[in-house]
Short mmCIF file of C-alpha atoms and ligand atoms in Angstrom, two decimals:
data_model
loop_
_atom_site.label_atom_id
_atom_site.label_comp_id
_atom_site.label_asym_id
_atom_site.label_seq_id
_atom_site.Cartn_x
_atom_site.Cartn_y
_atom_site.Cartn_z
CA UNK A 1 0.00 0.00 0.00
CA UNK A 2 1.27 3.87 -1.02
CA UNK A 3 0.89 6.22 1.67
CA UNK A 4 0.04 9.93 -0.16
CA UNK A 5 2.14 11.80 -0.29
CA UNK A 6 4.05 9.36 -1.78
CA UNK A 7 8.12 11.09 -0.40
CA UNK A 8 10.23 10.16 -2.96
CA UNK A 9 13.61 12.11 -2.56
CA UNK A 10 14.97 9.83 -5.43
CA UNK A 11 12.95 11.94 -7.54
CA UNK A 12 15.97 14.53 -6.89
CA UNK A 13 18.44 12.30 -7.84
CA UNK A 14 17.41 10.76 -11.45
CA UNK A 15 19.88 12.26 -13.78
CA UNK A 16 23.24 13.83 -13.72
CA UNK A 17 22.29 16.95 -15.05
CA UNK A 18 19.12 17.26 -12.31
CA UNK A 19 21.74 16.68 -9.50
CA UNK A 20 23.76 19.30 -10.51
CA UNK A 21 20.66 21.73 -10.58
CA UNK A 22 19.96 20.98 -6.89
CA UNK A 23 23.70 20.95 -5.76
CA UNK A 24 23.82 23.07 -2.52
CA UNK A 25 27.34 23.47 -2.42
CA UNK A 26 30.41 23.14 -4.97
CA UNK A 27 33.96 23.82 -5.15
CA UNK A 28 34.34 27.85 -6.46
CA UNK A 29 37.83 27.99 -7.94
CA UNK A 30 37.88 31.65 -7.79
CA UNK A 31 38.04 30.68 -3.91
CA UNK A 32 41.18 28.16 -3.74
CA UNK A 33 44.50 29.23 -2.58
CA UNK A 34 47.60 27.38 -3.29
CA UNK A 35 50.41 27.34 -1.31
CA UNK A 36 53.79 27.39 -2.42
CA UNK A 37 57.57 27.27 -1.13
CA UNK A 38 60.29 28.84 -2.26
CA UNK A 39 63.89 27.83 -0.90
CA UNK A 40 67.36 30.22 -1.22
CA UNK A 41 69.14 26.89 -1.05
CA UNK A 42 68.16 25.16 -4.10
CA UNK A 43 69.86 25.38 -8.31
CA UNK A 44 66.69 23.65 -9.21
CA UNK A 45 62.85 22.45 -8.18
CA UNK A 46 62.82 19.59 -5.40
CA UNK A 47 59.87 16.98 -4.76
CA UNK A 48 59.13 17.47 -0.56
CA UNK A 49 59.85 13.68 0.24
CA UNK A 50 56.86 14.10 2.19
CA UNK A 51 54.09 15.42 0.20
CA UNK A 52 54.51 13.77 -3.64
CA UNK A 53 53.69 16.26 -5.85
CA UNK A 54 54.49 19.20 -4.26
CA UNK A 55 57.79 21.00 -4.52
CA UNK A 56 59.91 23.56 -3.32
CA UNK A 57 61.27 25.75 -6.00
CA UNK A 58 64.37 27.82 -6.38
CA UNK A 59 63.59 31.87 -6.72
CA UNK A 60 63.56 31.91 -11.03
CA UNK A 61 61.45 27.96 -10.76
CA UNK A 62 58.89 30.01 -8.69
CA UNK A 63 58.24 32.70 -10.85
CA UNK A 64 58.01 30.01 -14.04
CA UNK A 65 55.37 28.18 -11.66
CA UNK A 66 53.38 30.95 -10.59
CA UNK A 67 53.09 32.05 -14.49
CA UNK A 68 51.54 28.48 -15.42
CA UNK A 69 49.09 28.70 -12.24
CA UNK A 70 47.84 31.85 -13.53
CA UNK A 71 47.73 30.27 -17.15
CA UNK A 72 45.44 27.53 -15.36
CA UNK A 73 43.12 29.95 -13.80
CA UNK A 74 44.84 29.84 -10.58
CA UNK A 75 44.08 32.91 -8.93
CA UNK A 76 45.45 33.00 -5.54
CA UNK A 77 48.61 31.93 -3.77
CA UNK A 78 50.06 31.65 -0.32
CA UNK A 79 54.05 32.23 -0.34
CA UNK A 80 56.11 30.39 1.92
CA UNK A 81 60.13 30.92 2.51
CA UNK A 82 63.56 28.86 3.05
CA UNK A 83 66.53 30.54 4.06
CA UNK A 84 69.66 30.21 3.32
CA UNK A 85 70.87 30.82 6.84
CA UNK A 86 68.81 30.13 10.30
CA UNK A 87 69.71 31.82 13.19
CA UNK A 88 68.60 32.40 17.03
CA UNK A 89 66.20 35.52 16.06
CA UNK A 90 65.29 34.26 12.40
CA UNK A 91 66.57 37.15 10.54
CA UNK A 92 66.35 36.06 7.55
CA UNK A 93 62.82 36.83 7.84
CA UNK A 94 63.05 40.53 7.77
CA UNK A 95 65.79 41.09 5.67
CA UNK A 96 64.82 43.77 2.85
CA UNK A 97 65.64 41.82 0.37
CA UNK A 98 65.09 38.03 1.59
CA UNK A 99 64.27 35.01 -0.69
CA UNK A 100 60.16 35.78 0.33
CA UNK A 101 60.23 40.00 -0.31
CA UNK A 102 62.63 38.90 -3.41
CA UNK A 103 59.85 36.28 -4.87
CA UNK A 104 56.70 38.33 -3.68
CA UNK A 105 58.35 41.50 -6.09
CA UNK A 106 58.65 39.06 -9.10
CA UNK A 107 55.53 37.51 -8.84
CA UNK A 108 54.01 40.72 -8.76
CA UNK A 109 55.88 42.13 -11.53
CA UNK A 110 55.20 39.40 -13.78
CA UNK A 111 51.66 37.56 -12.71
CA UNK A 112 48.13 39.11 -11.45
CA UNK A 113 48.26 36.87 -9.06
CA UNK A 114 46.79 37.86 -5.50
CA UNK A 115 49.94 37.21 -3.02
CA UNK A 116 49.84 36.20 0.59
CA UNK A 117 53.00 35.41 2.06
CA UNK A 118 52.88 33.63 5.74
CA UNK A 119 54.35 35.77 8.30
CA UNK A 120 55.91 33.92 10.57
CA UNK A 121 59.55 33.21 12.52
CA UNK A 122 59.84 29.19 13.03
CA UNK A 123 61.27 28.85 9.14
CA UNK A 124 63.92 30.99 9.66
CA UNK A 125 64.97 30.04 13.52
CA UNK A 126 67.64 27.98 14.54
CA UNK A 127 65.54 26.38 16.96
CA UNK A 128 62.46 26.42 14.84
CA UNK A 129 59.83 27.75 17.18
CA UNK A 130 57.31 30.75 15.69
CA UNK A 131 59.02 33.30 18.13
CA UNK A 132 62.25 34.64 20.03
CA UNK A 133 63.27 32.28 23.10
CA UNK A 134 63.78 33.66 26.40
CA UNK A 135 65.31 30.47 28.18
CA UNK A 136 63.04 27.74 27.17
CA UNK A 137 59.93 29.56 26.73
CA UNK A 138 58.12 31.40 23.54
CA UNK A 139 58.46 35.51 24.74
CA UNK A 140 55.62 37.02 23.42
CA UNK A 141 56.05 40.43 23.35
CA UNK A 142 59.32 40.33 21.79
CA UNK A 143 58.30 38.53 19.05
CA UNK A 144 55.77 40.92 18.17
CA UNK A 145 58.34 43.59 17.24
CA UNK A 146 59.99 41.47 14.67
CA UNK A 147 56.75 40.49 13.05
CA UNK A 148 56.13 44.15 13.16
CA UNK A 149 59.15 43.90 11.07
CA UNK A 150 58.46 41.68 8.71
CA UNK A 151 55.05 42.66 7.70
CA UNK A 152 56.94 46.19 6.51
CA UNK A 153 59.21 44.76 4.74
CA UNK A 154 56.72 42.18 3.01
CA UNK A 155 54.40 45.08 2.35
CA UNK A 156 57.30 47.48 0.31
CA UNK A 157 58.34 43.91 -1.67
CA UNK A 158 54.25 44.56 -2.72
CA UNK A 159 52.34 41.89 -0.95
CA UNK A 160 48.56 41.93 -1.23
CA UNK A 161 47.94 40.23 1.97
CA UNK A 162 50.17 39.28 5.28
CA UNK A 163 49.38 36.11 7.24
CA UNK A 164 50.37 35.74 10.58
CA UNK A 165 50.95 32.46 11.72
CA UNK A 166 52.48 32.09 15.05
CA UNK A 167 49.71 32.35 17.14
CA UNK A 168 51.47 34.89 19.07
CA UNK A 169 48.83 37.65 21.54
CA UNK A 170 48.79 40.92 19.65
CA UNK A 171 50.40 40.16 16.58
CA UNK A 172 47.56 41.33 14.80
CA UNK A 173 47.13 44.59 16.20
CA UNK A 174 50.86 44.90 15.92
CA UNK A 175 51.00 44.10 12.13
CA UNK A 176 48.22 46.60 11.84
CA UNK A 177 49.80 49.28 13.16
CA UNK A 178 53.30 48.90 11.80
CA UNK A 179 51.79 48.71 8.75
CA UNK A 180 49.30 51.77 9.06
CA UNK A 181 52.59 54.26 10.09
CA UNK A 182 54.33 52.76 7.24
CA UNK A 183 51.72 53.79 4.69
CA UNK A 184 50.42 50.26 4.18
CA UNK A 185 46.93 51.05 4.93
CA UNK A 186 45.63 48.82 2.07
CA UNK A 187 47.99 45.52 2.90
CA UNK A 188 45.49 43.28 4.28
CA UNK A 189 45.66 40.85 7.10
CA UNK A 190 45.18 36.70 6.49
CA UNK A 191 45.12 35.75 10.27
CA UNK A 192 45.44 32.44 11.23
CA UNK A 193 43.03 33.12 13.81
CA UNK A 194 42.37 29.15 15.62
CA UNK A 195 45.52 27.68 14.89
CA UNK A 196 45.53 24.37 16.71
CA UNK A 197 48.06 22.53 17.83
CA UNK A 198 48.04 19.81 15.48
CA UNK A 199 50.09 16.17 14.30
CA UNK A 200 48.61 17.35 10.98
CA UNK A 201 51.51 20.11 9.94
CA UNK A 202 54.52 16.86 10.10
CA UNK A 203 55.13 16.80 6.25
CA UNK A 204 55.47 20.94 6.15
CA UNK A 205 57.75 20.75 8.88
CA UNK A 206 59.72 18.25 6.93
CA UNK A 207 59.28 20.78 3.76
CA UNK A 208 60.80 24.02 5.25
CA UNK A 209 63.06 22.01 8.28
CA UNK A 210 61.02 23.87 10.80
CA UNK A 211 60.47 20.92 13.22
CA UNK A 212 60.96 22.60 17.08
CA UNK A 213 64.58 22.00 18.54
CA UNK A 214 62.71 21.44 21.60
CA UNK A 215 59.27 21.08 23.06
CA UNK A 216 56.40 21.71 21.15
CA UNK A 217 53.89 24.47 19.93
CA UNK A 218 51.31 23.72 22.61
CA UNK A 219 51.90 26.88 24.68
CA UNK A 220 50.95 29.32 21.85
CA UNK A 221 48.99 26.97 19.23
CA UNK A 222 45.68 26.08 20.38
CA UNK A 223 44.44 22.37 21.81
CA UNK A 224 42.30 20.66 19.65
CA UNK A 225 40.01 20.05 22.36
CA UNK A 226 38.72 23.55 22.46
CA UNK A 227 35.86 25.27 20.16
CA UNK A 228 34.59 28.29 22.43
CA UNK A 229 38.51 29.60 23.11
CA UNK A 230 38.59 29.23 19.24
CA UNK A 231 35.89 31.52 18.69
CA UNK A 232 37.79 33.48 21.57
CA UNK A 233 40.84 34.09 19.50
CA UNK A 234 38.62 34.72 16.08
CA UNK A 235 36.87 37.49 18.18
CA UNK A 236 40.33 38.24 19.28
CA UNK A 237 41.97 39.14 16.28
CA UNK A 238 38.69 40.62 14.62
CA UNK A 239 39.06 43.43 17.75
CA UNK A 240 42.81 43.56 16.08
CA UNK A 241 41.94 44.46 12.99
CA UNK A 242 41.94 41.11 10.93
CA UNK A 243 40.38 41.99 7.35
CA UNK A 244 39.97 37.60 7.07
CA UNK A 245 39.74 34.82 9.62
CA UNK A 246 41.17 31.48 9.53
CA UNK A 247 40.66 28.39 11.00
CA UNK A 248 43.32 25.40 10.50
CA UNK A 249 43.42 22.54 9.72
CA UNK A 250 40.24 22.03 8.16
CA UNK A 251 38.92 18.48 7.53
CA UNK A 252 39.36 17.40 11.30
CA UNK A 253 37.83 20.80 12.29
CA UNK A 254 34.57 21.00 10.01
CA UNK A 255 32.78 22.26 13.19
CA UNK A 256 35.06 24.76 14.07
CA UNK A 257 34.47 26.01 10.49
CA UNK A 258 31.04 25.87 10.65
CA UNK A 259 30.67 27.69 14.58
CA UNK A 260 32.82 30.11 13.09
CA UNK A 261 30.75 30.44 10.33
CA UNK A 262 27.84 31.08 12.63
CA UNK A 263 29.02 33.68 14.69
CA UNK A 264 31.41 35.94 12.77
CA UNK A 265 30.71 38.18 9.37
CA UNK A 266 34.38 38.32 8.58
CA UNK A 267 35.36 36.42 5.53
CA UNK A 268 36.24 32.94 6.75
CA UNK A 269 39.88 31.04 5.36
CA UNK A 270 39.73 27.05 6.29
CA UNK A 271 43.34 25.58 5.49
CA UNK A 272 43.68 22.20 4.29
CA UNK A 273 47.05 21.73 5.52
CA UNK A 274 49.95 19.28 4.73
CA UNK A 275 49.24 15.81 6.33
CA UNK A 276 45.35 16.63 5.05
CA UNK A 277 46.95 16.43 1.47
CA UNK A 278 49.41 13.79 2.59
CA UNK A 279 47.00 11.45 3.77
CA UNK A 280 44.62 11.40 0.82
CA UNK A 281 47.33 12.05 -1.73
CA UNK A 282 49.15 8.68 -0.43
CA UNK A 283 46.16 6.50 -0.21
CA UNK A 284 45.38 7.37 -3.54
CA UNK A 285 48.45 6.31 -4.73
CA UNK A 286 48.24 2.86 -2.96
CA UNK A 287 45.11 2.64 -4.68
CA UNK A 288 42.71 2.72 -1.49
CA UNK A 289 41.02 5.85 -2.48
CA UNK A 290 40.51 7.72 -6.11
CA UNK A 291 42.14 11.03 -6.10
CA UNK A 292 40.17 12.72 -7.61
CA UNK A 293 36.53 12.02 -6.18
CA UNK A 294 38.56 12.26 -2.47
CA UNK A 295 39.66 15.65 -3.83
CA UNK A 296 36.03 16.91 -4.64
CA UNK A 297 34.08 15.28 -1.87
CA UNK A 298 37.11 16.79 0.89
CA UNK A 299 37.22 20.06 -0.69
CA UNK A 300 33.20 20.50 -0.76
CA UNK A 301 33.25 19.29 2.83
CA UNK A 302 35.30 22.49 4.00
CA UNK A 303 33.06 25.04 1.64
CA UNK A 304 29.63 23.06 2.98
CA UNK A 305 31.12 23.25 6.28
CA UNK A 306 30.88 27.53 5.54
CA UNK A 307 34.99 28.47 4.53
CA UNK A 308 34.53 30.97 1.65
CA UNK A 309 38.16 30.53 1.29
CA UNK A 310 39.90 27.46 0.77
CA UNK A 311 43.98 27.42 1.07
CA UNK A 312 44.41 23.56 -0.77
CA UNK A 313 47.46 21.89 -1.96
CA UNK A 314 45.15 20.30 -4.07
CA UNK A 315 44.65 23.49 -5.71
CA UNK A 316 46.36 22.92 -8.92
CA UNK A 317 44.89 19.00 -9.03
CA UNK A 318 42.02 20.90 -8.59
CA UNK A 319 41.72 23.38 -11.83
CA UNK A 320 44.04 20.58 -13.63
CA UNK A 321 40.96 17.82 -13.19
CA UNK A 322 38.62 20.49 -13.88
CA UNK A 323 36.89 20.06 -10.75
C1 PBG B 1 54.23 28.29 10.34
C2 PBG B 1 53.21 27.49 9.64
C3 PBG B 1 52.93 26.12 9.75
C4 PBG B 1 51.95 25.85 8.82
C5 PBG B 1 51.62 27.06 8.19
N1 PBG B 1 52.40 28.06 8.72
C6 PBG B 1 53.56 25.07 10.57
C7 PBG B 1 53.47 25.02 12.02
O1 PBG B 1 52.80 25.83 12.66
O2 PBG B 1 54.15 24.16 12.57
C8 PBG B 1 51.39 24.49 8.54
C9 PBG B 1 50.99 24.28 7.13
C10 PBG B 1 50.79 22.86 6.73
O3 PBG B 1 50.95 21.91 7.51
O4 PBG B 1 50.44 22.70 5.56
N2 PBG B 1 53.93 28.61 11.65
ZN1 ZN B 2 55.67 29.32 12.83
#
C-alpha cells in the first residue's frame, strides 16, 4: 500500500544533469588558494619527500610556476620561505631583500596573481619555534616587534595580503599598526586566527626544516580540544583588525568552520594543511582511495562546512581535473 504523499527524494536524484541543478554546495575555484615554497638553497625544483607532488622551487622555478598557475586559472597563492641561513632571532625573515620580499616583487611584476605570504619566525629560527626564546619559553612580546618587522618589509616587496601564523597575543594589532605608520593602509591581514596545535603540519615541517629544537607548539597553538577559546581568538583578532579569519586545519575541524561560520561576518579562510593532502594524496596512490573524487568530496566538505576561502594543496589538481 502507497501512503500519499508518496516522499520520494529519489525523484531529486534521477539524472546527472538534475543533480547538478539541486547541488547546494560546490567547489568555487575563484576561492582556492595554493600554497607554495620557495627555498634560497636550491639550483633547481625539489619533490618534498613528504608530500609527492608538491615542490619547493628555487627563486627563477617560482616565478616560471606561478606564471603556469595563472595560465590555469589559478588565482590566488600563499608564499612560503627557506633561508639560506637560520639563526637564534630568524633574521632572515626581515631582511629587505630576503628570498620571500625577493619572490613576492617578481611575482608581482610578472603575474596578477593575488599574493599572501605567511608571516611567521619558526622557518627561519635555529631552533624552529614561531618566536624569540627567552630560556626555554616562547616571549611574546618580543616577538611581536619582529613580526612588526616583517610585515613592513613584506608590504614594500608589494604583498597583497600578510598572514600571521604564530599564534602569538597581539600580533595582529601589531601588524596593523606597523603597517598603518608605514603607509600600508591597504595591505590586508590573512590571520590564522584558531591555529591548533596539530600532528597534521609533520610533512610541512619536513618541507621548510622547521620541526621545534625542543618542546612543542602547545603553549601558543591552540588544543584541539577547544571550540569556544577558538571563537575566543577569532573574536580576538577581529578586535585587532583582521580583514579575514582562519581556521586550521580544516577536515578534522569542520565544526570549528562551521561555529565560526555562525558567529562571525568576517570572511572565513579554512586551510587544508599538509598531512590533510598527505594522507589522501598517499592513499590514492596505494590505490585505497581515487584522487580525484577524495579531492572533490574533501574540498566540498570544508566550503559546505561555511569556509569561503579554501587554502588547498590540491589546488592545482584541482583546476588541472577540472573540478
Ligand atoms: C608556520 C606554519 C605552519 C603551517 C603554516 N604556517 C607550521 C606550524 O605551525 O608548525 C602548517 C601548514 C601545513 O601543515 O600545511 N607557523
Ligand atoms: Zn611558525
Amino acid at each position: 500500500m502507497k501512503t500519499f504523499p508518496d516522499l520520494r527524494l529519489r525523484r531529486l536524484r534521477k539524472s546527472p544533469e538534475l543533480r547538478k541543478l539541486l547541488e547546494e554546495t560546490s567547489i568555487d575555484r575563484n576561492k582556492l588558494v595554493m600554497p607554495m615554497f620557495v627555498d634560497e638553497n636550491l639550483k633547481r625544483q625539489e619533490e618534498i619527500s613528504t608530500m609527492r607532488g608538491i615542490f619547493r622551487f628555487h627563486e627563477d622555478g617560482i616565478v616560471e610556476k606561478a606564471k603556469e598557475y595563472e595560465g590555469l586559472g589559478i588565482r590566488s597563492i600563499l608564499l612560503f620561505g627557506v633561508p639560506k641561513h637560520k639563526d637564534s632571532t630568524g633574521s632572515g625573515a626581515w631582511e629587505e631583500n630576503g628570498i620571500v620580499q625577493r619572490t613576492i616583487k617578481r611575482i608581482k611584476e610578472e603575474t596578477k596573481l593575488t599574493v599572501f605570504a605567511d608571516l611567521c619566525l619558526c622557518e627561519y629560527t635555529n631552533h624552529g619555534h614561531c618566536g624569540l626564546l627567552r630560556g626555554q619559553t616562547i616571549d611574546n612580546d618580543s616577538t611581536l616587534e619582529i613580526y612588526g618587522k616583517i610585515a613592513r618589509t613584506y608590504a614594500r616587496a608589494g604583498v597583497d595580503g600578510v598572514a600571521p601564523s604564530g599564534m602569538m597575543d597581539g600580533q595582529v594589532s601589531r601588524i596593523r599598526k606597523d603597517l598603518d605608520l608605514d603607509g600600508f593602509a591597504d595591505t590586508l591581514i590573512m590571520a590564522y586566527s584558531a591555529k591548533f596545535s596539530s600532528s597534521m603540519y609533520a610533512p610541512f615541517r619536513e618541507a621548510v626544516f622547521s620541526t621545534p629544537s625542543f618542546g612543542d607548539r602547545r603553549t601558543y597553538q591552540m588544543p584541539f580540544t577547544n571550540t569556544r577559546e577558538a571563537m575566543r581568538e577569532i573574536e580576538e583578532d577581529i578586535e585587532e583588525g583582521a580583514d579575514i579569519i582562519m581556521v586550521k586545519p580544516a577536515l578534522f575541524y569542520l565544526d570549528v568552520i562551521k561555529a565560526a561560520r555562525q558567529r562571525f561576518d568576517h570572511p572565513l579562510a579554512a586551510y587544508s594543511v599538509s598531512a590533510e593532502y598527505s594522507l589522501i594524496k598517499n592513499a590514492a596512490d596505494s590505490g585505497i582511495v581515487d584522487l580525484k573524487a577524495t579531492v572533490e568530496e574533501s574540498t566540498t566538505a570544508i566550503f559546505r562546512a561555511g569556509a569561503d576561502i579554501v587554502i588547498s594543496y590540491f589546488t592545482e589538481q584541482i583546476f588541472k581535473d577540472g573540478l
